[in-house]
Tab-separated table of C-alpha atoms in Angstrom:
chain	number	residue	atom	x	y	z
A	21	MET	CA	6.955	33.657	16.571
A	22	ASN	CA	6.323	30.578	18.684
A	23	ILE	CA	7.612	27.352	17.112
A	24	GLN	CA	6.802	24.082	18.813
A	25	ALA	CA	8.335	20.670	18.259
A	26	PRO	CA	6.071	18.202	16.445
A	27	LEU	CA	3.986	15.939	18.641
A	28	PRO	CA	5.059	12.317	18.974
A	29	LEU	CA	3.187	9.823	16.777
A	30	GLU	CA	0.960	8.649	19.638
A	31	HIS	CA	-0.467	12.171	19.936
A	32	MET	CA	-1.212	12.623	16.237
A	33	SER	CA	-4.741	12.563	14.951
A	34	ARG	CA	-5.753	9.204	13.476
A	35	PRO	CA	-8.897	10.064	11.496
A	36	LEU	CA	-8.978	6.678	9.727
A	37	GLU	CA	-8.760	4.551	12.874
A	38	GLY	CA	-10.873	1.425	12.335
A	39	LYS	CA	-10.946	1.805	8.545
A	40	VAL	CA	-9.329	-0.481	5.972
A	41	ALA	CA	-7.481	0.638	2.843
A	42	LEU	CA	-6.373	-1.543	-0.059
A	43	VAL	CA	-3.742	0.056	-2.294
A	44	THR	CA	-2.789	-1.774	-5.482
A	45	GLY	CA	0.809	-1.436	-6.574
A	46	SER	CA	1.849	-0.601	-3.028
A	47	THR	CA	5.020	-2.615	-2.543
A	48	SER	CA	7.120	0.335	-3.725
A	49	GLY	CA	7.074	3.872	-5.028
A	50	ILE	CA	4.003	6.081	-4.959
A	51	GLY	CA	1.721	3.192	-3.957
A	52	LEU	CA	3.830	2.435	-0.895
A	53	GLY	CA	3.764	6.119	-0.001
A	54	ILE	CA	-0.032	6.104	-0.237
A	55	ALA	CA	-0.283	2.948	1.898
A	56	ARG	CA	2.011	4.483	4.535
A	57	ALA	CA	-0.125	7.638	4.614
A	58	PHE	CA	-3.241	5.557	5.277
A	59	ALA	CA	-1.406	3.657	8.032
A	60	ARG	CA	-0.203	6.940	9.568
A	61	ALA	CA	-3.856	8.059	9.638
A	62	GLY	CA	-4.775	4.867	11.516
A	63	ALA	CA	-6.153	2.637	8.753
A	64	ALA	CA	-5.331	-1.047	8.454
A	65	VAL	CA	-3.691	-1.674	5.088
A	66	MET	CA	-3.762	-4.385	2.435
A	67	LEU	CA	-0.588	-4.108	0.379
A	68	ASN	CA	-0.472	-5.432	-3.174
A	69	GLY	CA	2.199	-5.657	-5.817
A	70	PHE	CA	5.244	-7.468	-7.006
A	71	GLY	CA	8.591	-7.874	-5.305
A	72	ARG	CA	10.830	-10.176	-3.377
A	73	PRO	CA	8.932	-11.885	-0.528
A	74	GLU	CA	11.527	-10.977	2.097
A	75	GLU	CA	11.419	-7.291	1.101
A	76	ILE	CA	7.619	-7.251	1.202
A	77	ALA	CA	7.629	-8.915	4.633
A	78	GLU	CA	10.120	-6.283	5.828
A	79	THR	CA	7.892	-3.503	4.456
A	80	GLN	CA	4.863	-4.974	6.262
A	81	ALA	CA	6.749	-5.254	9.543
A	82	LYS	CA	8.046	-1.690	9.256
A	83	ILE	CA	4.539	-0.268	8.724
A	84	VAL	CA	3.176	-2.271	11.671
A	85	SER	CA	6.043	-1.107	13.883
A	86	GLU	CA	5.871	2.550	12.862
A	87	PHE	CA	2.108	3.044	12.874
A	88	GLY	CA	0.644	0.255	15.021
A	89	VAL	CA	-1.868	-0.916	12.408
A	90	LYS	CA	-2.618	-4.296	10.881
A	91	VAL	CA	-1.014	-4.901	7.490
A	92	ARG	CA	-1.566	-7.790	5.099
A	93	TYR	CA	-0.245	-8.508	1.605
A	94	SER	CA	-1.790	-9.923	-1.548
A	95	PRO	CA	0.318	-10.780	-4.608
A	96	ALA	CA	-2.739	-10.495	-6.897
A	97	ASP	CA	-1.974	-9.714	-10.534
A	98	MET	CA	-4.202	-6.809	-11.584
A	99	SER	CA	-4.502	-8.225	-15.100
A	100	LYS	CA	-6.359	-11.300	-13.771
A	101	ALA	CA	-9.986	-10.874	-12.644
A	102	ALA	CA	-9.970	-14.006	-10.473
A	103	ALA	CA	-6.850	-12.831	-8.633
A	104	ILE	CA	-8.484	-9.457	-7.977
A	105	ALA	CA	-11.616	-11.146	-6.609
A	106	ASP	CA	-9.436	-13.321	-4.373
A	107	MET	CA	-7.606	-10.221	-3.096
A	108	ILE	CA	-10.887	-8.523	-2.199
A	109	ALA	CA	-12.083	-11.703	-0.450
A	110	MET	CA	-8.743	-11.920	1.405
A	111	THR	CA	-9.134	-8.306	2.539
A	112	LEU	CA	-12.659	-8.907	3.813
A	113	ASP	CA	-11.570	-12.105	5.537
A	114	ALA	CA	-8.555	-10.452	7.204
A	115	PHE	CA	-10.191	-7.178	8.235
A	116	GLY	CA	-13.963	-7.699	7.990
A	117	ARG	CA	-14.434	-4.655	5.770
A	118	LEU	CA	-12.980	-2.545	2.968
A	119	ASP	CA	-13.433	1.216	3.159
A	120	VAL	CA	-10.932	2.633	0.685
A	121	LEU	CA	-9.627	1.241	-2.611
A	122	VAL	CA	-6.786	3.013	-4.404
A	123	ASN	CA	-6.183	1.700	-7.924
A	124	ASN	CA	-2.527	2.608	-8.212
A	125	ALA	CA	-0.981	-0.456	-9.885
A	126	GLY	CA	0.761	0.004	-13.182
A	127	ILE	CA	3.557	-1.387	-15.252
A	128	GLN	CA	6.208	0.878	-16.683
A	129	HIS	CA	7.904	-0.105	-19.901
A	130	VAL	CA	11.203	1.649	-20.471
A	131	ALA	CA	12.902	1.668	-23.869
A	132	PRO	CA	14.446	4.125	-26.305
A	133	ILE	CA	11.738	5.773	-28.412
A	134	ASP	CA	12.884	4.054	-31.616
A	135	GLN	CA	12.577	0.653	-29.883
A	136	PHE	CA	9.361	1.312	-27.952
A	137	PRO	CA	6.686	-1.282	-28.873
A	138	ILE	CA	3.558	0.263	-30.404
A	139	GLU	CA	1.279	-1.858	-28.171
A	140	LYS	CA	2.831	-0.282	-25.048
């Protein structure tokens, strides 16, 4: 059995080089994981979601540093059509294109079952 060490990042395949991905709900959790995977594959990324501005800026900088791609952020609220349109326009303005859209955003309501609101 011949086991080789993994290749350094600069030698990895980047099949999405030159593409742009927008991932809603990507400031944490699964959405952030998805955004990082696109960046690893070479795509520029538009992050979206809620969070503290300094933490989001740190996340952006980390993705840029690790993967060498452009990263922008939109705080658009996915429950507001105008904010979504503005986010798409911001993406097109920043990157000139949009190739991949991942609709990942969601809100989780946590409560004991006997206190869980019916509308949720």
